[in-house]
CSV table of N, CA and C in Angstrom, one decimal:
chain,number,residue,atom,x,y,z
A,145,MET,N,-17.7,-12.0,-4.7
A,145,MET,CA,-16.7,-11.8,-3.8
A,145,MET,C,-17.3,-12.4,-2.5
A,146,ASP,N,-17.3,-13.7,-2.3
A,146,ASP,CA,-18.1,-14.3,-1.2
A,146,ASP,C,-17.1,-14.2,0.0
A,147,ASN,N,-18.0,-14.4,1.0
A,147,ASN,CA,-17.1,-14.5,2.6
A,147,ASN,C,-17.7,-15.3,3.5
A,148,ASP,N,-16.9,-16.1,4.3
A,148,ASP,CA,-17.5,-16.7,5.3
A,148,ASP,C,-18.1,-15.9,6.3
A,149,ALA,N,-19.4,-15.8,6.6
A,149,ALA,CA,-20.0,-15.0,7.4
A,149,ALA,C,-19.6,-14.9,8.8
A,150,THR,N,-18.8,-15.7,9.3
A,150,THR,CA,-18.4,-15.8,10.8
A,150,THR,C,-16.8,-14.9,11.0
A,151,GLU,N,-16.4,-14.6,9.8
A,151,GLU,CA,-15.1,-13.9,9.9
A,151,GLU,C,-15.2,-12.2,9.3
A,152,PRO,N,-14.9,-11.5,10.0
A,152,PRO,CA,-15.0,-10.1,9.4
A,152,PRO,C,-14.2,-10.1,8.0
A,153,LYS,N,-14.7,-9.4,7.1
A,153,LYS,CA,-14.0,-9.4,6.0
A,153,LYS,C,-13.4,-7.8,5.7
A,154,VAL,N,-12.1,-7.7,5.3
A,154,VAL,CA,-11.3,-6.6,5.1
A,154,VAL,C,-11.2,-6.5,3.6
A,155,VAL,N,-11.6,-5.3,2.9
A,155,VAL,CA,-11.5,-5.3,1.5
A,155,VAL,C,-10.5,-4.0,1.3
A,156,VAL,N,-9.3,-4.5,0.5
A,156,VAL,CA,-8.4,-3.5,0.2
A,156,VAL,C,-8.3,-3.4,-1.3
A,157,GLY,N,-8.2,-2.4,-1.7
A,157,GLY,CA,-7.8,-1.9,-3.0
A,157,GLY,C,-6.3,-1.8,-3.6
A,158,VAL,N,-6.0,-2.7,-4.5
A,158,VAL,CA,-4.5,-2.6,-4.8
A,158,VAL,C,-4.4,-2.3,-6.3
A,159,ASP,N,-3.5,-1.2,-6.6
A,159,ASP,CA,-3.4,-0.9,-8.1
A,159,ASP,C,-1.9,-0.8,-8.3
A,160,GLY,N,-1.0,-1.2,-7.6
A,160,GLY,CA,0.5,-1.4,-7.8
A,160,GLY,C,1.3,-0.2,-7.4
A,161,SER,N,0.5,0.9,-6.7
A,161,SER,CA,1.3,2.1,-6.2
A,161,SER,C,1.8,1.6,-4.8
A,162,PRO,N,2.6,2.5,-4.5
A,162,PRO,CA,3.4,2.4,-3.1
A,162,PRO,C,2.3,2.5,-2.0
A,163,SER,N,1.4,3.4,-2.1
A,163,SER,CA,0.4,3.7,-1.0
A,163,SER,C,-0.5,2.5,-1.0
A,164,SER,N,-0.9,2.0,-2.2
A,164,SER,CA,-1.7,0.6,-2.0
A,164,SER,C,-1.0,-0.4,-1.6
A,165,TYR,N,0.1,-0.5,-1.5
A,165,TYR,CA,1.0,-1.6,-0.8
A,165,TYR,C,0.9,-1.2,0.6
A,166,GLU,N,1.0,-0.2,0.9
A,166,GLU,CA,1.0,0.4,2.4
A,166,GLU,C,-0.5,-0.1,2.9
A,167,ALA,N,-1.6,0.1,2.2
A,167,ALA,CA,-2.8,-0.3,2.6
A,167,ALA,C,-3.2,-1.5,2.6
A,168,LEU,N,-2.4,-2.3,1.7
A,168,LEU,CA,-2.5,-3.8,2.0
A,168,LEU,C,-1.8,-4.3,3.2
A,169,ARG,N,-0.7,-3.9,3.5
A,169,ARG,CA,0.1,-4.2,4.8
A,169,ARG,C,-0.9,-3.9,5.9
A,170,TRP,N,-1.4,-2.6,5.8
A,170,TRP,CA,-2.5,-2.2,6.9
A,170,TRP,C,-3.7,-3.1,7.0
A,171,ALA,N,-4.0,-3.7,6.0
A,171,ALA,CA,-5.2,-4.5,5.9
A,171,ALA,C,-4.9,-5.7,6.5
A,172,VAL,N,-3.8,-6.4,6.2
A,172,VAL,CA,-3.3,-7.7,6.8
A,172,VAL,C,-3.4,-7.6,8.2
A,173,ARG,N,-2.5,-6.6,8.6
A,173,ARG,CA,-2.4,-6.2,10.2
A,173,ARG,C,-3.8,-6.2,10.9
A,174,TYR,N,-4.6,-5.5,10.3
A,174,TYR,CA,-5.9,-5.4,10.9
A,174,TYR,C,-6.7,-6.6,10.9
A,175,ALA,N,-6.7,-7.3,9.8
A,175,ALA,CA,-7.5,-8.5,9.9
A,175,ALA,C,-6.8,-9.7,10.9
A,176,GLY,N,-5.5,-9.6,11.1
A,176,GLY,CA,-4.9,-10.4,12.2
A,176,GLY,C,-5.5,-10.0,13.4
A,177,LEU,N,-5.8,-8.8,13.7
A,177,LEU,CA,-6.2,-8.2,15.0
A,177,LEU,C,-7.7,-8.7,15.3
A,178,VAL,N,-8.4,-8.6,14.2
A,178,VAL,CA,-9.9,-8.9,14.5
A,178,VAL,C,-10.2,-10.4,13.9
A,179,GLY,N,-9.1,-11.1,13.7
A,179,GLY,CA,-9.6,-12.6,13.3
A,179,GLY,C,-10.4,-12.6,11.8
A,180,GLY,N,-9.9,-11.7,11.0
A,180,GLY,CA,-10.5,-11.4,9.9
A,180,GLY,C,-9.9,-12.1,8.5
A,181,THR,N,-10.7,-11.9,7.4
A,181,THR,CA,-10.1,-12.3,6.1
A,181,THR,C,-9.8,-11.0,5.4
A,182,VAL,N,-8.8,-11.1,4.4
A,182,VAL,CA,-8.6,-9.8,3.3
A,182,VAL,C,-8.9,-10.3,1.9
A,183,ASP,N,-9.5,-9.5,1.4
A,183,ASP,CA,-9.8,-9.6,-0.1
A,183,ASP,C,-9.1,-8.4,-0.6
A,184,ALA,N,-8.1,-8.7,-1.6
A,184,ALA,CA,-7.4,-7.6,-2.3
A,184,ALA,C,-8.1,-7.6,-3.6
A,185,VAL,N,-8.4,-6.4,-3.9
A,185,VAL,CA,-9.2,-6.1,-5.1
A,185,VAL,C,-8.4,-5.2,-6.2
A,186,ALA,N,-8.0,-5.9,-7.4
A,186,ALA,CA,-7.5,-5.0,-8.4
A,186,ALA,C,-8.3,-4.8,-9.6
A,187,VAL,N,-8.6,-3.6,-10.0
A,187,VAL,CA,-9.6,-3.2,-10.9
A,187,VAL,C,-9.0,-2.6,-12.2
A,188,TRP,N,-9.3,-3.1,-13.3
A,188,TRP,CA,-8.9,-2.7,-14.5
A,188,TRP,C,-10.0,-2.0,-15.3
A,189,GLU,N,-9.7,-1.0,-16.2
A,189,GLU,CA,-10.7,-0.1,-16.9
A,189,GLU,C,-9.9,0.3,-18.0
A,190,LEU,N,-10.6,0.2,-19.2
A,190,LEU,CA,-10.0,0.6,-20.5
A,190,LEU,C,-10.1,2.0,-20.6
A,191,PRO,N,-9.2,2.8,-20.7
A,191,PRO,CA,-9.3,4.1,-21.0
A,191,PRO,C,-10.0,4.2,-22.6
A,192,GLY,N,-10.9,5.3,-22.6
A,192,GLY,CA,-11.4,5.7,-24.0
A,192,GLY,C,-12.7,4.8,-24.3
A,193,LEU,N,-12.8,3.6,-23.5
A,193,LEU,CA,-14.0,2.8,-23.8
A,193,LEU,C,-15.3,3.3,-23.7
A,194,TYR,N,-15.5,4.3,-22.9
A,194,TYR,CA,-17.0,4.8,-22.8
A,194,TYR,C,-16.9,6.2,-23.4
A,195,GLY,N,-16.0,6.7,-24.0
A,195,GLY,CA,-16.1,8.1,-24.8
A,195,GLY,C,-16.6,7.8,-26.3
A,196,TRP,N,-16.3,8.8,-26.8
A,196,TRP,CA,-16.9,8.9,-28.4
A,196,TRP,C,-15.7,8.2,-29.2
A,197,SER,N,-14.4,8.4,-28.9
A,197,SER,CA,-13.5,7.6,-29.6
A,197,SER,C,-13.3,6.2,-29.3
A,198,ALA,N,-12.6,5.5,-30.2
A,198,ALA,CA,-12.3,4.1,-30.0
A,198,ALA,C,-11.2,3.8,-28.7
A,199,PRO,N,-11.3,2.7,-28.1
A,199,PRO,CA,-10.4,2.3,-27.0
A,199,PRO,C,-8.9,2.8,-27.4
A,200,ALA,N,-8.1,3.4,-26.6
A,200,ALA,CA,-6.7,3.7,-26.8
A,200,ALA,C,-5.8,2.7,-26.6
A,201,VAL,N,-6.5,1.6,-26.1
A,201,VAL,CA,-5.5,0.3,-25.7
A,201,VAL,C,-6.2,-0.9,-26.2
A,202,ASP,N,-5.5,-1.9,-26.4
A,202,ASP,CA,-6.2,-3.4,-26.9
A,202,ASP,C,-7.1,-3.8,-25.9
A,203,VAL,N,-8.2,-4.3,-26.1
A,203,VAL,CA,-9.4,-4.6,-25.4
A,203,VAL,C,-9.0,-5.9,-24.9
A,204,ASP,N,-8.1,-6.6,-25.4
A,204,ASP,CA,-7.8,-8.2,-25.1
A,204,ASP,C,-7.0,-8.3,-23.8
A,205,VAL,N,-7.4,-7.9,-22.5
A,205,VAL,CA,-6.6,-8.0,-21.3
A,205,VAL,C,-6.7,-9.5,-20.9
A,206,ASP,N,-5.4,-9.9,-20.6
A,206,ASP,CA,-5.2,-11.2,-20.1
A,206,ASP,C,-5.5,-11.3,-18.6
A,207,VAL,N,-6.5,-11.7,-18.2
A,207,VAL,CA,-6.9,-11.7,-16.8
A,207,VAL,C,-6.1,-12.7,-16.0
A,208,ASP,N,-5.7,-13.8,-16.7
A,208,ASP,CA,-5.0,-14.7,-15.9
A,208,ASP,C,-3.6,-14.3,-15.6
A,209,GLU,N,-3.0,-13.6,-16.5
A,209,GLU,CA,-1.9,-13.0,-16.3
A,209,GLU,C,-1.7,-12.0,-15.5
A,210,THR,N,-2.7,-11.1,-15.3
A,210,THR,CA,-2.9,-10.1,-14.3
A,210,THR,C,-3.2,-10.6,-13.0
A,211,ARG,N,-3.8,-11.9,-12.8
A,211,ARG,CA,-3.8,-12.4,-11.5
A,211,ARG,C,-2.6,-12.8,-11.1
A,212,GLN,N,-1.7,-13.5,-12.1
A,212,GLN,CA,-0.4,-14.0,-11.7
A,212,GLN,C,0.6,-12.9,-11.2
A,213,ARG,N,0.6,-11.8,-11.8
A,213,ARG,CA,1.2,-10.5,-11.6
A,213,ARG,C,0.8,-10.0,-10.2
A,214,MET,N,-0.5,-10.2,-10.0
A,214,MET,CA,-1.0,-9.6,-8.7
A,214,MET,C,-0.5,-10.5,-7.6
A,215,ARG,N,-0.5,-11.7,-7.5
A,215,ARG,CA,-0.1,-12.6,-6.7
A,215,ARG,C,1.5,-12.5,-6.4
A,216,LYS,N,2.0,-12.3,-7.4
A,216,LYS,CA,3.6,-12.1,-7.2
A,216,LYS,C,3.8,-10.9,-6.5
A,217,GLU,N,3.2,-9.7,-6.9
A,217,GLU,CA,3.1,-8.5,-6.2
A,217,GLU,C,2.7,-8.8,-4.6
A,218,LEU,N,1.8,-9.4,-4.5
A,218,LEU,CA,1.4,-9.8,-2.9
A,218,LEU,C,2.5,-10.4,-2.0
A,219,THR,N,3.1,-11.4,-2.9
A,219,THR,CA,4.1,-12.1,-2.2
A,219,THR,C,5.3,-11.3,-1.9
A,220,ASP,N,5.8,-10.3,-2.9
A,220,ASP,CA,6.8,-9.3,-2.8
A,220,ASP,C,6.6,-8.3,-1.5
A,221,VAL,N,5.3,-8.0,-1.4
A,221,VAL,CA,4.9,-6.9,-0.3
A,221,VAL,C,4.8,-7.6,1.0
A,222,LEU,N,4.3,-8.7,0.9
A,222,LEU,CA,3.9,-9.3,2.2
A,222,LEU,C,4.6,-10.4,2.8
A,223,GLY,N,5.3,-11.1,1.9
A,223,GLY,CA,6.0,-12.3,2.1
A,223,GLY,C,4.9,-13.6,1.7
A,224,ALA,N,5.5,-14.8,1.4
A,224,ALA,CA,4.8,-15.9,1.0
A,224,ALA,C,3.6,-16.3,1.9
A,225,GLU,N,4.0,-16.5,3.1
A,225,GLU,CA,2.9,-16.9,4.1
A,225,GLU,C,1.8,-15.7,4.1
A,226,ALA,N,2.0,-14.7,4.4
A,226,ALA,CA,0.7,-13.7,4.6
A,226,ALA,C,0.1,-13.5,3.3
A,227,ALA,N,0.9,-13.4,2.1
A,227,ALA,CA,0.2,-13.4,1.0
A,227,ALA,C,-0.8,-14.7,0.5
A,228,GLY,N,-0.2,-15.8,1.1
A,228,GLY,CA,-1.1,-17.0,0.7
A,228,GLY,C,-2.6,-16.9,1.5
A,229,SER,N,-2.6,-16.0,2.3
A,229,SER,CA,-4.1,-16.0,3.2
A,229,SER,C,-4.9,-14.8,2.7
A,230,VAL,N,-4.5,-14.2,1.6
A,230,VAL,CA,-5.2,-13.1,1.0
A,230,VAL,C,-5.8,-13.6,-0.2
A,231,ARG,N,-7.2,-13.3,-0.4
A,231,ARG,CA,-7.9,-13.7,-1.4
A,231,ARG,C,-8.0,-12.6,-2.5
A,232,THR,N,-7.7,-12.9,-3.7
A,232,THR,CA,-7.5,-11.8,-4.9
A,232,THR,C,-8.4,-11.8,-5.7
A,233,HIS,N,-8.9,-10.7,-6.2
A,233,HIS,CA,-9.9,-10.6,-7.2
A,233,HIS,C,-9.4,-9.4,-8.2
A,234,VAL,N,-9.6,-9.9,-9.4
A,234,VAL,CA,-9.2,-8.9,-10.5
A,234,VAL,C,-10.4,-8.8,-11.3
A,235,VAL,N,-11.0,-7.4,-11.3
A,235,VAL,CA,-12.4,-7.2,-11.8
A,235,VAL,C,-12.2,-5.9,-12.7
A,236,HIS,N,-13.2,-6.0,-13.9
A,236,HIS,CA,-13.1,-5.0,-14.8
A,236,HIS,C,-14.2,-4.1,-14.1
A,237,GLY,N,-14.0,-2.8,-14.4
A,237,GLY,CA,-15.0,-1.8,-14.2
A,237,GLY,C,-14.2,-0.4,-13.5
A,238,ASN,N,-15.4,0.3,-13.1
A,238,ASN,CA,-14.8,1.5,-12.5
A,238,ASN,C,-14.3,1.1,-11.2
A,239,PRO,N,-13.2,1.7,-11.0
A,239,PRO,CA,-12.4,1.3,-9.5
A,239,PRO,C,-13.3,1.7,-8.4
A,240,ALA,N,-13.7,2.8,-8.2
A,240,ALA,CA,-14.5,3.2,-7.0
A,240,ALA,C,-15.8,2.5,-7.1
A,241,ASP,N,-16.5,2.2,-8.1
A,241,ASP,CA,-17.8,1.2,-8.0
A,241,ASP,C,-17.5,-0.1,-7.7
A,242,VAL,N,-16.4,-0.7,-8.2
A,242,VAL,CA,-16.2,-2.1,-7.8
A,242,VAL,C,-15.7,-2.2,-6.5
A,243,LEU,N,-14.8,-1.1,-6.0
A,243,LEU,CA,-14.6,-1.4,-4.5
A,243,LEU,C,-15.8,-1.1,-3.6
A,244,LEU,N,-16.6,-0.1,-3.9
A,244,LEU,CA,-17.8,-0.1,-3.1
A,244,LEU,C,-18.7,-1.3,-3.1
A,245,ARG,N,-18.8,-2.0,-4.2
A,245,ARG,CA,-19.6,-3.2,-4.3
A,245,ARG,C,-18.8,-4.5,-3.4
A,246,ALA,N,-17.6,-4.4,-3.5
A,246,ALA,CA,-17.0,-5.4,-2.7
A,246,ALA,C,-17.0,-5.3,-1.1
A,247,ALA,N,-17.1,-4.1,-0.8
A,247,ALA,CA,-17.1,-3.7,0.5
A,247,ALA,C,-18.5,-3.7,1.1
A,248,GLU,N,-19.6,-4.1,0.3
A,248,GLU,CA,-20.9,-4.0,1.0
A,248,GLU,C,-21.2,-4.8,2.1
A,249,ASP,N,-20.6,-6.1,2.3
A,249,ASP,CA,-20.7,-6.7,3.6
A,249,ASP,C,-19.3,-6.9,4.2
A,250,ALA,N,-18.3,-5.8,4.0
A,250,ALA,CA,-17.0,-5.6,4.8
A,250,ALA,C,-17.4,-5.0,6.2
A,251,GLU,N,-16.2,-5.4,7.0
A,251,GLU,CA,-16.0,-4.7,8.4
A,251,GLU,C,-15.5,-3.3,8.0
A,252,VAL,N,-14.7,-3.4,7.0
A,252,VAL,CA,-13.8,-2.0,6.7
A,252,VAL,C,-13.2,-2.3,5.0
A,253,LEU,N,-13.1,-1.0,4.4
A,253,LEU,CA,-12.6,-0.7,3.2
A,253,LEU,C,-11.2,0.0,3.4
A,254,VAL,N,-10.2,-0.6,2.7
A,254,VAL,CA,-8.8,0.2,2.9
A,254,VAL,C,-8.4,0.6,1.5
A,255,VAL,N,-7.9,1.7,1.3
A,255,VAL,CA,-7.3,2.2,0.1
A,255,VAL,C,-6.2,3.1,0.4
A,256,GLY,N,-5.3,3.0,-0.6
A,256,GLY,CA,-4.2,4.0,-0.3
A,256,GLY,C,-4.5,5.4,-0.9
A,257,SER,N,-3.5,6.4,-0.5
A,257,SER,CA,-3.6,7.6,-1.0
A,257,SER,C,-2.5,7.9,-1.7
A,258,ARG,N,-2.6,8.5,-2.7
A,258,ARG,CA,-1.2,8.9,-3.5
A,258,ARG,C,-0.6,10.0,-2.7
A,259,GLY,N,-1.1,10.6,-1.7
A,259,GLY,CA,-0.7,11.8,-1.0
A,259,GLY,C,-0.4,13.1,-1.8
A,260,ARG,N,-1.1,13.3,-2.8
A,260,ARG,CA,-0.9,14.4,-3.6
A,260,ARG,C,-1.8,15.5,-2.8
A,261,GLY,N,-0.9,16.8,-2.9
A,261,GLY,CA,-1.7,17.6,-1.9
A,261,GLY,C,-2.1,18.9,-2.9
A,262,GLY,N,-2.5,20.1,-2.1
A,262,GLY,CA,-3.1,21.3,-3.1
A,262,GLY,C,-4.1,20.9,-4.0
A,263,PHE,N,-4.1,21.4,-5.0
A,263,PHE,CA,-5.1,21.5,-6.1
A,263,PHE,C,-5.5,19.9,-6.6
A,264,ALA,N,-4.5,19.2,-6.7
A,264,ALA,CA,-4.6,17.8,-7.2
A,264,ALA,C,-5.4,17.1,-6.4
A,265,ARG,N,-5.5,17.3,-5.0
A,265,ARG,CA,-6.3,16.7,-3.9
A,265,ARG,C,-7.7,17.1,-4.3
A,266,ALA,N,-8.0,18.3,-4.7
A,266,ALA,CA,-9.4,18.8,-4.7
A,266,ALA,C,-10.0,18.3,-5.8
A,267,LEU,N,-9.4,17.7,-6.7
A,267,LEU,CA,-10.0,17.4,-8.1
A,267,LEU,C,-11.0,16.0,-8.0
A,268,LEU,N,-12.1,16.4,-8.4
A,268,LEU,CA,-13.0,15.2,-8.2
A,268,LEU,C,-12.7,13.8,-8.8
A,269,GLY,N,-13.2,12.9,-8.5
A,269,GLY,CA,-12.9,11.5,-9.3
A,269,GLY,C,-11.8,10.7,-8.4
A,270,SER,N,-11.3,11.1,-7.4
A,270,SER,CA,-10.2,10.4,-6.8
A,270,SER,C,-11.1,9.1,-6.0
A,271,VAL,N,-10.4,8.0,-6.3
A,271,VAL,CA,-11.1,6.8,-5.8
A,271,VAL,C,-11.3,6.9,-4.2
A,272,SER,N,-10.2,7.2,-3.6
A,272,SER,CA,-10.2,7.4,-2.2
A,272,SER,C,-11.3,8.3,-1.8
A,273,GLN,N,-11.6,9.4,-2.4
A,273,GLN,CA,-12.5,10.5,-1.9
A,273,GLN,C,-13.8,9.8,-2.2
A,274,HIS,N,-14.1,9.2,-3.2
A,274,HIS,CA,-15.3,8.8,-3.7
A,274,HIS,C,-15.8,7.6,-2.7
A,275,VAL,N,-14.9,6.6,-2.4
A,275,VAL,CA,-15.3,5.6,-1.6
A,275,VAL,C,-15.5,6.0,-0.1
A,276,SER,N,-14.7,6.9,0.3
A,276,SER,CA,-15.0,7.4,1.7
A,276,SER,C,-16.2,8.2,2.0
A,277,GLN,N,-16.8,8.8,0.8
A,277,GLN,CA,-18.2,9.4,0.9
A,277,GLN,C,-19.4,8.4,0.6
A,278,HIS,N,-19.1,7.4,0.1
A,278,HIS,CA,-20.1,6.5,-0.3
A,278,HIS,C,-20.2,5.1,0.2
A,279,ALA,N,-19.3,4.7,0.9
A,279,ALA,CA,-19.0,3.2,1.4
A,279,ALA,C,-20.2,3.1,2.4
A,280,SER,N,-20.6,1.8,2.6
A,280,SER,CA,-21.6,1.4,3.5
A,280,SER,C,-20.8,0.9,5.0
A,281,CYS,N,-19.7,0.8,4.8
A,281,CYS,CA,-18.6,0.4,6.0
A,281,CYS,C,-17.6,1.7,6.1
A,282,PRO,N,-16.8,1.4,7.3
A,282,PRO,CA,-15.8,2.4,7.6
A,282,PRO,C,-14.8,2.2,6.4
A,283,VAL,N,-14.1,3.3,6.1
A,283,VAL,CA,-13.0,3.5,5.1
A,283,VAL,C,-11.7,3.8,5.8
A,284,VAL,N,-10.7,3.2,5.6
A,284,VAL,CA,-9.4,3.7,6.0
A,284,VAL,C,-8.7,4.2,4.7
A,285,ILE,N,-7.9,5.4,4.9
A,285,ILE,CA,-7.2,6.0,3.5
A,285,ILE,C,-5.6,5.8,4.2
A,286,VAL,N,-4.9,5.0,3.7
A,286,VAL,CA,-3.4,4.9,4.1
A,286,VAL,C,-2.5,5.7,3.2
A,287,ARG,N,-1.7,6.5,3.8
A,287,ARG,CA,-0.7,7.1,3.0
A,287,ARG,C,0.6,6.4,3.1
A,288,CYS,N,1.4,6.5,2.1
A,288,CYS,CA,2.6,6.3,1.8
A,288,CYS,C,3.6,6.9,2.6
A,289,GLU,N,4.3,6.2,3.6
A,289,GLU,CA,5.3,7.1,4.0
A,289,GLU,C,6.3,7.6,3.0
A,290,LYS,N,6.7,8.9,3.4
A,290,LYS,CA,7.8,9.5,2.7
A,290,LYS,C,9.3,9.1,3.1
A,291,LYS,N,10.1,8.8,2.2
A,291,LYS,CA,11.3,8.3,2.4
A,291,LYS,C,12.4,9.3,1.8
């Protein structure tokens, strides 16, 4: 995930959820204010791959198809012009780890929050919680507006 050193890099995690789309909008607005670039990162991980059992899903993920779907989602969320300025990355791995690596040289890392309250928020393993505690740059957690 290379970067032009003269422009601040804004990394945003996109997972298809409404809160990640809000995070994407926030990242694009912020990058516009600071003259930066946006790297949208989608991470895929195969459930069961690291456990004792066989993978629960087909291990043949079509990365090109995933990139095309991501590009379409970005266009739907941002419009064609803004989406064209966003660099996309589809990466295999643990979402929190991938986002932390992508943001090592970033000005800010932006992630969505699904906005779950109570006990669910206290559970360990939340990507937003993990990156907020371990990122080497500021982290912005964007909540989806209730409608």
